Short mmCIF file of N, CA and C in Angstrom, two decimals:
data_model
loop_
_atom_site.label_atom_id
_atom_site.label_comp_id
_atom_site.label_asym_id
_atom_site.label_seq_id
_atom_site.Cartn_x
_atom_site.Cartn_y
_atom_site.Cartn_z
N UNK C 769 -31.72 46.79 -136.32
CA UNK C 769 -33.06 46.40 -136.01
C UNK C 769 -33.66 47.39 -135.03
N UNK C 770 -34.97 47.20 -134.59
CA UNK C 770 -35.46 48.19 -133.62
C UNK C 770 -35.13 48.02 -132.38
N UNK C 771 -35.25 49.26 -131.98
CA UNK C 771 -35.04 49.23 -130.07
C UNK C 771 -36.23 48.23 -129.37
N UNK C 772 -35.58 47.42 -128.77
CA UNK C 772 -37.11 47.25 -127.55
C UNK C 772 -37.25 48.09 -126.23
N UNK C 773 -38.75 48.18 -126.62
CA UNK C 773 -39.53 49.05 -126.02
C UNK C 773 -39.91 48.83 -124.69
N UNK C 774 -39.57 49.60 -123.43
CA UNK C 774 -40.59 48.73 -122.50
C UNK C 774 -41.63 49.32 -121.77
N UNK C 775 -42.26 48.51 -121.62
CA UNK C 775 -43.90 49.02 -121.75
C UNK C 775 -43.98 50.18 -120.52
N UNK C 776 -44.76 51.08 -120.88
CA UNK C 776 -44.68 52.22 -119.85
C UNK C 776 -45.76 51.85 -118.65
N UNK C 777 -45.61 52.25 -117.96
CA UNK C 777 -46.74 52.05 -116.25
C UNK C 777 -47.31 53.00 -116.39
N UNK C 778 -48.88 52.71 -116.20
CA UNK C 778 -49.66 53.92 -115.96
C UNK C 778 -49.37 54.90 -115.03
N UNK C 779 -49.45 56.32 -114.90
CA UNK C 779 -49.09 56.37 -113.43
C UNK C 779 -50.14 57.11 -113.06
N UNK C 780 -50.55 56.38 -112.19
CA UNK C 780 -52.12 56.86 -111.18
C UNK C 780 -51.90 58.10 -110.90
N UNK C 781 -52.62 59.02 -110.99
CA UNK C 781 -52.86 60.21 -110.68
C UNK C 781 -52.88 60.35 -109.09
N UNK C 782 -51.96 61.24 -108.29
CA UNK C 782 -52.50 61.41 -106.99
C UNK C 782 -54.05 61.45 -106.50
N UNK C 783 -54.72 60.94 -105.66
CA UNK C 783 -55.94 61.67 -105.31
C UNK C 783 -56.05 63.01 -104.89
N UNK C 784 -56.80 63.68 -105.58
CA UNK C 784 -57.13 65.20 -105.11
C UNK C 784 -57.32 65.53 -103.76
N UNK C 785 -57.17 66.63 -103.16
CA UNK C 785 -57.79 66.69 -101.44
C UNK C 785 -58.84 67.24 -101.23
N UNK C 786 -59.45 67.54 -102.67
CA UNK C 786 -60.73 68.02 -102.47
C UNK C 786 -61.49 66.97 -103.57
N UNK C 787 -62.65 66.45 -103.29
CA UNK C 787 -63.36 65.60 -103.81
C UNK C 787 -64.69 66.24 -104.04
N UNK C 788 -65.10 67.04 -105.10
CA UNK C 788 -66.18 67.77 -105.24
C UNK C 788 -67.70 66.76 -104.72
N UNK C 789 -67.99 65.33 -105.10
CA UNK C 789 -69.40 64.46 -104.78
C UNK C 789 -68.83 64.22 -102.66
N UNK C 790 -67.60 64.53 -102.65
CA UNK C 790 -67.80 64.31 -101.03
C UNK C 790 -68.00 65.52 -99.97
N UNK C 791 -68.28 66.52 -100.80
CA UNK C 791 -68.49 67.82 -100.48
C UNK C 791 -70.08 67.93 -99.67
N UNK C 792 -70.14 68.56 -98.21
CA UNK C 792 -71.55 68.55 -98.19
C UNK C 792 -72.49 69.31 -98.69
N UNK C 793 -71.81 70.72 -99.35
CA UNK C 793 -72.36 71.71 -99.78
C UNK C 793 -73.10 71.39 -101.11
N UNK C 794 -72.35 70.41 -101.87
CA UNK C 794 -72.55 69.49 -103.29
C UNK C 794 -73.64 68.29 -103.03
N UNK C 795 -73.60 67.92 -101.81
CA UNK C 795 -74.49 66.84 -101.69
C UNK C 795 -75.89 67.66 -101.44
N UNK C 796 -75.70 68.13 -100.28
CA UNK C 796 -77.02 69.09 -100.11
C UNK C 796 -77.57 69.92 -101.42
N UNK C 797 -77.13 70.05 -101.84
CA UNK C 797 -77.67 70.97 -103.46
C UNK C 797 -78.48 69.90 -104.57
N UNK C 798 -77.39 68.63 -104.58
CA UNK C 798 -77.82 67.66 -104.88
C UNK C 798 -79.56 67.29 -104.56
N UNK C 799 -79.30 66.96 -103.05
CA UNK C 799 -80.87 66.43 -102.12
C UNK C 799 -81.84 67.28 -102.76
N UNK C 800 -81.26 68.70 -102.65
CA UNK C 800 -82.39 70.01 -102.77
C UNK C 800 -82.65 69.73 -103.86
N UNK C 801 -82.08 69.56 -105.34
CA UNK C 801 -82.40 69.43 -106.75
C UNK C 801 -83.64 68.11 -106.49
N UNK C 802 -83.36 67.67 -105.94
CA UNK C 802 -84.31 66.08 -106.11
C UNK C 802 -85.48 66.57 -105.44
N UNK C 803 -85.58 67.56 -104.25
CA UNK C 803 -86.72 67.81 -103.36
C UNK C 803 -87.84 69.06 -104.20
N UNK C 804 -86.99 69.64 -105.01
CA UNK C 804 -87.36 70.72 -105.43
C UNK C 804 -88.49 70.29 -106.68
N UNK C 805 -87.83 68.93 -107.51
CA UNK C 805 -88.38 68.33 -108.49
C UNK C 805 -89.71 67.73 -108.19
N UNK C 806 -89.60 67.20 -106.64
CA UNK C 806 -90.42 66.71 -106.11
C UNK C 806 -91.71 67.46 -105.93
N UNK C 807 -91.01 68.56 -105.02
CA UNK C 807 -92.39 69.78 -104.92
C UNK C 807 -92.89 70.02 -105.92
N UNK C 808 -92.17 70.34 -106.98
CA UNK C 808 -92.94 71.19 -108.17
C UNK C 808 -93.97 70.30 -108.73
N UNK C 809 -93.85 68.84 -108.92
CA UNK C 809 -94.75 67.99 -109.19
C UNK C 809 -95.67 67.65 -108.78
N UNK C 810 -95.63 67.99 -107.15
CA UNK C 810 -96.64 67.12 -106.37
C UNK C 810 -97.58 68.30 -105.67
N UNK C 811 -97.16 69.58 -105.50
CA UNK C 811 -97.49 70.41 -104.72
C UNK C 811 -99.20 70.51 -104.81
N UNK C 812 -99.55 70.69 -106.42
CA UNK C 812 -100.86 70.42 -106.35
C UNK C 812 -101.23 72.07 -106.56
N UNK C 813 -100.73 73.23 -106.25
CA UNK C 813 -100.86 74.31 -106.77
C UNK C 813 -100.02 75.10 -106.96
N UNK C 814 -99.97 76.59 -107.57
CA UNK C 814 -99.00 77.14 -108.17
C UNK C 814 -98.26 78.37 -107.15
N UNK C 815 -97.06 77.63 -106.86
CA UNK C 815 -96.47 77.80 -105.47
C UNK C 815 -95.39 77.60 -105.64
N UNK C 816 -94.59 78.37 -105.39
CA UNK C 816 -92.78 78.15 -105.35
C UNK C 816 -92.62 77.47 -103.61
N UNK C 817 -91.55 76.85 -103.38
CA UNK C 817 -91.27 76.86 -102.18
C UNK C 817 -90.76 77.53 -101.25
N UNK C 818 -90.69 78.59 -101.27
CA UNK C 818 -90.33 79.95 -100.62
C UNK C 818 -91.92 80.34 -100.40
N UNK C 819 -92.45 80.33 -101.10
CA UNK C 819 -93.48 81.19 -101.31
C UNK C 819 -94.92 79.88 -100.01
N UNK C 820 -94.38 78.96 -100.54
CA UNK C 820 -95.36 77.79 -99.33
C UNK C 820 -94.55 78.02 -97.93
N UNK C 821 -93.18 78.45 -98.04
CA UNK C 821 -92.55 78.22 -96.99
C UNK C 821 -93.39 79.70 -95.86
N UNK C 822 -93.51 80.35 -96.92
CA UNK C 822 -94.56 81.77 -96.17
C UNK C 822 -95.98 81.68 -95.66
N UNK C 823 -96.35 80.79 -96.78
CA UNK C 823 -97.93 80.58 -96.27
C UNK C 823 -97.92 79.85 -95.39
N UNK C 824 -97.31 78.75 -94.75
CA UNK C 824 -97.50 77.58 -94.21
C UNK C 824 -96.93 78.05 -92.33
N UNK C 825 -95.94 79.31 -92.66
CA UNK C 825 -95.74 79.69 -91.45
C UNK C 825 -96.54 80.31 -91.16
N UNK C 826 -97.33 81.35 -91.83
CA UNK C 826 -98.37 81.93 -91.45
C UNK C 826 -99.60 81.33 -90.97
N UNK C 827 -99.88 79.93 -91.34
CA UNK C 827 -100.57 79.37 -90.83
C UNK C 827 -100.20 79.40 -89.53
N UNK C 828 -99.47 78.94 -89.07
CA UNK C 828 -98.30 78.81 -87.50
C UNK C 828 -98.75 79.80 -86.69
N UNK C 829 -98.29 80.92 -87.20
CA UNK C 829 -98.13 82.24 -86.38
C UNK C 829 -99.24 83.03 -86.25
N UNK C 830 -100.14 83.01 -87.06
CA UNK C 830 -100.71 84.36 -87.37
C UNK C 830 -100.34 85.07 -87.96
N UNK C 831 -100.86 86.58 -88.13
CA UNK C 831 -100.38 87.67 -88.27
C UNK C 831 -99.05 87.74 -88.04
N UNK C 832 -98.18 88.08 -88.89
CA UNK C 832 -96.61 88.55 -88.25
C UNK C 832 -96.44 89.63 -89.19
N UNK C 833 -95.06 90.27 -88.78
CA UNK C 833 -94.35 91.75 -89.38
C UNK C 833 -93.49 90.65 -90.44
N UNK C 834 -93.52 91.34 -91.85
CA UNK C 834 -93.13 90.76 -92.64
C UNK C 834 -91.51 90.30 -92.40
N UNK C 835 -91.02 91.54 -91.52
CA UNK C 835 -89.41 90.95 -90.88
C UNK C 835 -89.56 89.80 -90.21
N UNK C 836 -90.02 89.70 -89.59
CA UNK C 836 -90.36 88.55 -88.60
C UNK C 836 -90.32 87.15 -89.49
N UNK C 837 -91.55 87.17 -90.75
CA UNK C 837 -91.54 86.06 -91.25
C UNK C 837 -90.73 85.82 -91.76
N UNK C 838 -89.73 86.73 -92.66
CA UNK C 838 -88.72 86.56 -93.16
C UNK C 838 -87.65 85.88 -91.97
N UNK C 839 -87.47 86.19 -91.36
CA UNK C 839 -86.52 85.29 -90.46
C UNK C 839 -86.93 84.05 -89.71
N UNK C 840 -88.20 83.59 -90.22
CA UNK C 840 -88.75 82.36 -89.48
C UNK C 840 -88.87 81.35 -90.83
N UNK C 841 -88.60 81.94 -91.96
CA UNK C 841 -88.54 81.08 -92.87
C UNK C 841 -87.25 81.39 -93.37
N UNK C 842 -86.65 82.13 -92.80
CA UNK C 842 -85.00 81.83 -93.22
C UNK C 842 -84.55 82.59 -95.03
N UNK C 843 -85.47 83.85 -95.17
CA UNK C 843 -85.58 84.70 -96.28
C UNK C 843 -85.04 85.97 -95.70
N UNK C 844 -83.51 86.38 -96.86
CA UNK C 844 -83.51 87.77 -96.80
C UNK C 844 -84.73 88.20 -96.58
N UNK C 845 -84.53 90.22 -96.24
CA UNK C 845 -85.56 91.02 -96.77
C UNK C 845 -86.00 91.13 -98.09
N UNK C 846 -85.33 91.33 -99.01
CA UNK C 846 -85.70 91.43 -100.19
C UNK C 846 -86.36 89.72 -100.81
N UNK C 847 -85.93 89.13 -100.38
CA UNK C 847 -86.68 87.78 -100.82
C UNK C 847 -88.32 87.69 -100.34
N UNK C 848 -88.04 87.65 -98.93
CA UNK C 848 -89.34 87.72 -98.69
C UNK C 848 -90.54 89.04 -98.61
N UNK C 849 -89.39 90.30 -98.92
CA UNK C 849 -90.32 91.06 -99.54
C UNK C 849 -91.19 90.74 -101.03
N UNK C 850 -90.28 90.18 -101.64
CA UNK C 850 -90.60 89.70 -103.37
C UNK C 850 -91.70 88.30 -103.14
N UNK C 851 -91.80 87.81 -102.37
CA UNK C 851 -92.68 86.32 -101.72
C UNK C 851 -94.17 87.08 -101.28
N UNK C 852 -94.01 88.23 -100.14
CA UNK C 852 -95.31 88.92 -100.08
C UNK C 852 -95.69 89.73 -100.91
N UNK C 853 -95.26 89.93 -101.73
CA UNK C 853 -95.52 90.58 -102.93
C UNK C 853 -96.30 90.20 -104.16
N UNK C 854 -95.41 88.64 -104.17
CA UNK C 854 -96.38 87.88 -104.87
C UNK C 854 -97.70 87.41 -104.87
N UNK C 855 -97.58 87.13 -103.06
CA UNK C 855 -99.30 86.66 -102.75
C UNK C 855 -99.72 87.64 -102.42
N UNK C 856 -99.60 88.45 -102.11
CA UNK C 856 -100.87 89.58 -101.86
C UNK C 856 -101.39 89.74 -103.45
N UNK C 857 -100.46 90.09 -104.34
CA UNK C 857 -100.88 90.15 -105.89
C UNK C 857 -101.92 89.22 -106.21
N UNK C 858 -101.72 87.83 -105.66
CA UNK C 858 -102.74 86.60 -105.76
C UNK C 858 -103.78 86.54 -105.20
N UNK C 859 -104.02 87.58 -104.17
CA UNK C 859 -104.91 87.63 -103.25
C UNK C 859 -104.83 86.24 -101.90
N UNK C 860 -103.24 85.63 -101.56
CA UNK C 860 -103.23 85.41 -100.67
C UNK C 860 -102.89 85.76 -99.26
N UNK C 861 -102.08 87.13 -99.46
CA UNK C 861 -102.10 87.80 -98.35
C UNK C 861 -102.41 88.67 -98.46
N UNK C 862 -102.41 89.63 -97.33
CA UNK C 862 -103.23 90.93 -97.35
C UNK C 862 -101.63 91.55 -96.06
N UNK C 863 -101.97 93.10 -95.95
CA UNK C 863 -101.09 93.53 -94.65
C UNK C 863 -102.08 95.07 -94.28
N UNK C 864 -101.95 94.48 -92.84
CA UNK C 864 -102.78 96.02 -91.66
C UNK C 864 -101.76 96.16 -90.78
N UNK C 865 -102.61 97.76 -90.66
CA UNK C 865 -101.45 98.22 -89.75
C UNK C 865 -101.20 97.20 -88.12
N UNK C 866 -99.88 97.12 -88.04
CA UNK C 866 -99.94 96.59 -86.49
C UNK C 866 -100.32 97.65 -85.10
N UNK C 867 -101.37 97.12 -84.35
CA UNK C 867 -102.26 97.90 -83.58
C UNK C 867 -100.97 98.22 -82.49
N UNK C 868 -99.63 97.77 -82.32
CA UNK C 868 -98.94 97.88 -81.69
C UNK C 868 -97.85 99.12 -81.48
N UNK C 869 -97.56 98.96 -83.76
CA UNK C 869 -96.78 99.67 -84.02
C UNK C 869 -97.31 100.23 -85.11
N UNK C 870 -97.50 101.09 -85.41
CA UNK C 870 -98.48 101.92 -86.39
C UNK C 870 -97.35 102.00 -87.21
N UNK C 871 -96.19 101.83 -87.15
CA UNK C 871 -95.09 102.13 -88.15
C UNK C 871 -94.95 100.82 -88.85
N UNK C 872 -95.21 99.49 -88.10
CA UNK C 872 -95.30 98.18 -89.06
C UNK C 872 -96.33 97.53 -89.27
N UNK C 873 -95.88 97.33 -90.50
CA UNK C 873 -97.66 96.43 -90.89
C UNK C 873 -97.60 94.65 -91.22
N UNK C 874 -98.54 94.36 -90.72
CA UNK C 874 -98.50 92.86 -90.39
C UNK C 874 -99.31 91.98 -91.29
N UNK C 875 -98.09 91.05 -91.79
CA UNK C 875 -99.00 89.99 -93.22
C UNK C 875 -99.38 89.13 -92.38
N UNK C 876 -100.96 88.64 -93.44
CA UNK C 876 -101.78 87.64 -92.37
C UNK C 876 -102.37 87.05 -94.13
N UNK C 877 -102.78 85.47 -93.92
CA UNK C 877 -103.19 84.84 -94.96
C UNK C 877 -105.10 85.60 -94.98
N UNK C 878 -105.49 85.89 -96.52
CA UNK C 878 -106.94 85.86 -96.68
C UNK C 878 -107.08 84.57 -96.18
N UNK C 879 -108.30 85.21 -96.73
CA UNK C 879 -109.45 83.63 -96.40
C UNK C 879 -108.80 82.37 -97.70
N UNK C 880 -108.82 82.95 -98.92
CA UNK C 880 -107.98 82.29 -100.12
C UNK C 880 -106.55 81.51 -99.74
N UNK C 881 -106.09 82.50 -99.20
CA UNK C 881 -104.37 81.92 -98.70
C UNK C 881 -104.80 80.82 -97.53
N UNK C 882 -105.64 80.88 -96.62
CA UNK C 882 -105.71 79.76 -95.57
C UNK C 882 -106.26 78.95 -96.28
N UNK C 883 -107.44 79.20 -97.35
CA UNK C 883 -108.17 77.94 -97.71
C UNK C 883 -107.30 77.01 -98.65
N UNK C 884 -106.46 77.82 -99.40
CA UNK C 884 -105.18 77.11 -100.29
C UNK C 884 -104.09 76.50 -99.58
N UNK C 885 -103.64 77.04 -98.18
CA UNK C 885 -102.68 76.39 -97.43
C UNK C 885 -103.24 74.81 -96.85
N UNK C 886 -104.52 74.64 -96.26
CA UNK C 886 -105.41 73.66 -96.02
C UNK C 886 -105.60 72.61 -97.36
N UNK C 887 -105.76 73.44 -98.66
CA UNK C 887 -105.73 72.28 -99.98
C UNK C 887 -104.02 71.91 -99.66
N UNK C 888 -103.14 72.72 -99.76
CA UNK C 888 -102.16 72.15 -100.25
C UNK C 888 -101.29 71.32 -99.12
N UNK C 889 -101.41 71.95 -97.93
CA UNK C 889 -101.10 70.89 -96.90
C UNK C 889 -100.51 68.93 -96.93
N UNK C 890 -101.65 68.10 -97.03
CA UNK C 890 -101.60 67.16 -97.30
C UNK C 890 -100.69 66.85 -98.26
N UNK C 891 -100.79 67.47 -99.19
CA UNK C 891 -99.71 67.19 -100.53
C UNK C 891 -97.96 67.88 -100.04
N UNK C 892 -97.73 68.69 -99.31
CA UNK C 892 -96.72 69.05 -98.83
C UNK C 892 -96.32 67.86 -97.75
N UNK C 893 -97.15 67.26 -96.89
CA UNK C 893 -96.68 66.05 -96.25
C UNK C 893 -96.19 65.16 -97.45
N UNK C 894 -96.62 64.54 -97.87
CA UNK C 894 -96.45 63.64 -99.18
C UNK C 894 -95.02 64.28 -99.93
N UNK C 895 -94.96 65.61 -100.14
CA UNK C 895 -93.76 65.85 -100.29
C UNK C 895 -91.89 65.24 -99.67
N UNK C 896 -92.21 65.81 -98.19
CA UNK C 896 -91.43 65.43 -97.31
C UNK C 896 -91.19 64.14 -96.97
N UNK C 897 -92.19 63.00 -97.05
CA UNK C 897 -92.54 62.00 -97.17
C UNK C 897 -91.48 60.99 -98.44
N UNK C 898 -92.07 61.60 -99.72
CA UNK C 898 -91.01 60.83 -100.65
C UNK C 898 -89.62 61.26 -100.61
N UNK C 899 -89.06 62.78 -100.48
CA UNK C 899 -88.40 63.04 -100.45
C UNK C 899 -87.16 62.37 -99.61
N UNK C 900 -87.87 61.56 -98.39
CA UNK C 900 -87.27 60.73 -97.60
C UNK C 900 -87.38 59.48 -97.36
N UNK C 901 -88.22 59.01 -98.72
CA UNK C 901 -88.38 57.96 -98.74
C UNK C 901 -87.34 56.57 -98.96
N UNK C 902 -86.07 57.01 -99.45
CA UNK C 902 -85.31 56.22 -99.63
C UNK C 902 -84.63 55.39 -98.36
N UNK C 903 -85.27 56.41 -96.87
CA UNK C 903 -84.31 56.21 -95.36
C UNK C 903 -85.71 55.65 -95.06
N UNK C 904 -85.04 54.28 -94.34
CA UNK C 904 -86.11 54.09 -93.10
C UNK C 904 -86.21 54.66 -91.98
N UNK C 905 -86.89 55.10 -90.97
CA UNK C 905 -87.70 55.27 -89.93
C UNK C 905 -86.82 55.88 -89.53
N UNK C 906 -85.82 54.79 -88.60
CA UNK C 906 -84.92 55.73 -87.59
C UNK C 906 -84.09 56.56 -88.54
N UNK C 907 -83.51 55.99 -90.17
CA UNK C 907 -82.83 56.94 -90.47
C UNK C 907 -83.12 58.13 -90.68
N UNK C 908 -84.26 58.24 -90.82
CA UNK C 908 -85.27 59.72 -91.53
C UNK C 908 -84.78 60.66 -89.99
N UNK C 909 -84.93 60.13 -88.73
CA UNK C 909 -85.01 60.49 -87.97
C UNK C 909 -83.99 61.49 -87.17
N UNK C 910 -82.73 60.44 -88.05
CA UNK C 910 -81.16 60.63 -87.33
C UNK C 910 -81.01 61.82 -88.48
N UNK C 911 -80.83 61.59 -89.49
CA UNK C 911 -80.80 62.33 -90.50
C UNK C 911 -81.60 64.03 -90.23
N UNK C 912 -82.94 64.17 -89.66
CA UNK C 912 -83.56 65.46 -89.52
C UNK C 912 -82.88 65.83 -88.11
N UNK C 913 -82.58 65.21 -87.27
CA UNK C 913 -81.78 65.54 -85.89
C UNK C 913 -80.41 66.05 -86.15
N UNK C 914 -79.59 65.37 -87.23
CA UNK C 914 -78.51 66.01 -87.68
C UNK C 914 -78.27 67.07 -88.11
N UNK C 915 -78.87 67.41 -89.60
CA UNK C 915 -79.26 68.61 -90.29
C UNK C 915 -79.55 69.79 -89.08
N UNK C 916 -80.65 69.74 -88.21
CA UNK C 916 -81.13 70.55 -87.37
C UNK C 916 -79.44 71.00 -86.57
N UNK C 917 -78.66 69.85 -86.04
CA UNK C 917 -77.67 70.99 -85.35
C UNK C 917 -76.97 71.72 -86.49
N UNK C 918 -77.06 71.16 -88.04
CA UNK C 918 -76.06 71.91 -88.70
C UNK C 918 -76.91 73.53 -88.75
N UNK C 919 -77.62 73.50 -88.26
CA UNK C 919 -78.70 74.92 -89.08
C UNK C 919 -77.78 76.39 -88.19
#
């Protein structure tokens, strides 16, 4: 007759020591995919976020040396060379010589780039806004205080 069989035990797989969804690098990419979806929908004009991240400091600053902005919005050179590149093409920025340093020249928004930073403004709050809409108050709060020491 036949052998009896006895029933085999599953055997649970060890847990891994790396957990790719508990990763912060994976979560943050995550957030960004959702924020990014967000912007592109809501922004209201035709604007990458690199590219608002330029205008919107320039609102801030003034005039700056394109190095400068690049490191206040957290853009290689070549990125944010390719960002002023774009809006000046659009006619939102323009660059003169700096009266300081005749060797650097300083991006400043037209009249177009401020009057478009002013349209799009409001809708960039509204951005940040849903994007964090899932945290209440203090969490929004604890949450941007955190991030900030990770920077």
């Amino acid at each position: 007759m036949g052998r009896s069989v006895s029933p085999k035990r599953a055997v649970k797989p060890a847990r891994p020591s790396y957990i790719l969804d508990e990763q912060i690098g994976f979560i943050l990419r995550q957030v960004w995919q959702r924020h990014a979806t967000i912007f592109a929908r809501e922004i209201g004009i035709n604007l990458t976020p690199t590219q608002w991240a330029a205008v919107s400091k320039l609102v801030e600053t003034g005039p700056c040396s394109q190095n400068l902005l690049g490191r206040l919005t957290a853009m290689d050179v070549a990125t944010i060379k390719g960002v002023i590149d774009r809006l000046t093409a659009r006619g939102l920025t323009e660059t003169s010589p700096d009266p300081e340093d005749g060797r650097r020249l300083l991006v400043s928004l037209t009249r177009a780039g401020q009057q478009l930073a002013e349209k799009a403004a409001p809708n960039a709050l509204a951005i940040s806004r849903e994007t964090l809409a899932p945290l209440d108050a203090k969490e929004r709060e604890t949450l941007i205080a955190l991030l900030d020491r990770l920077r």
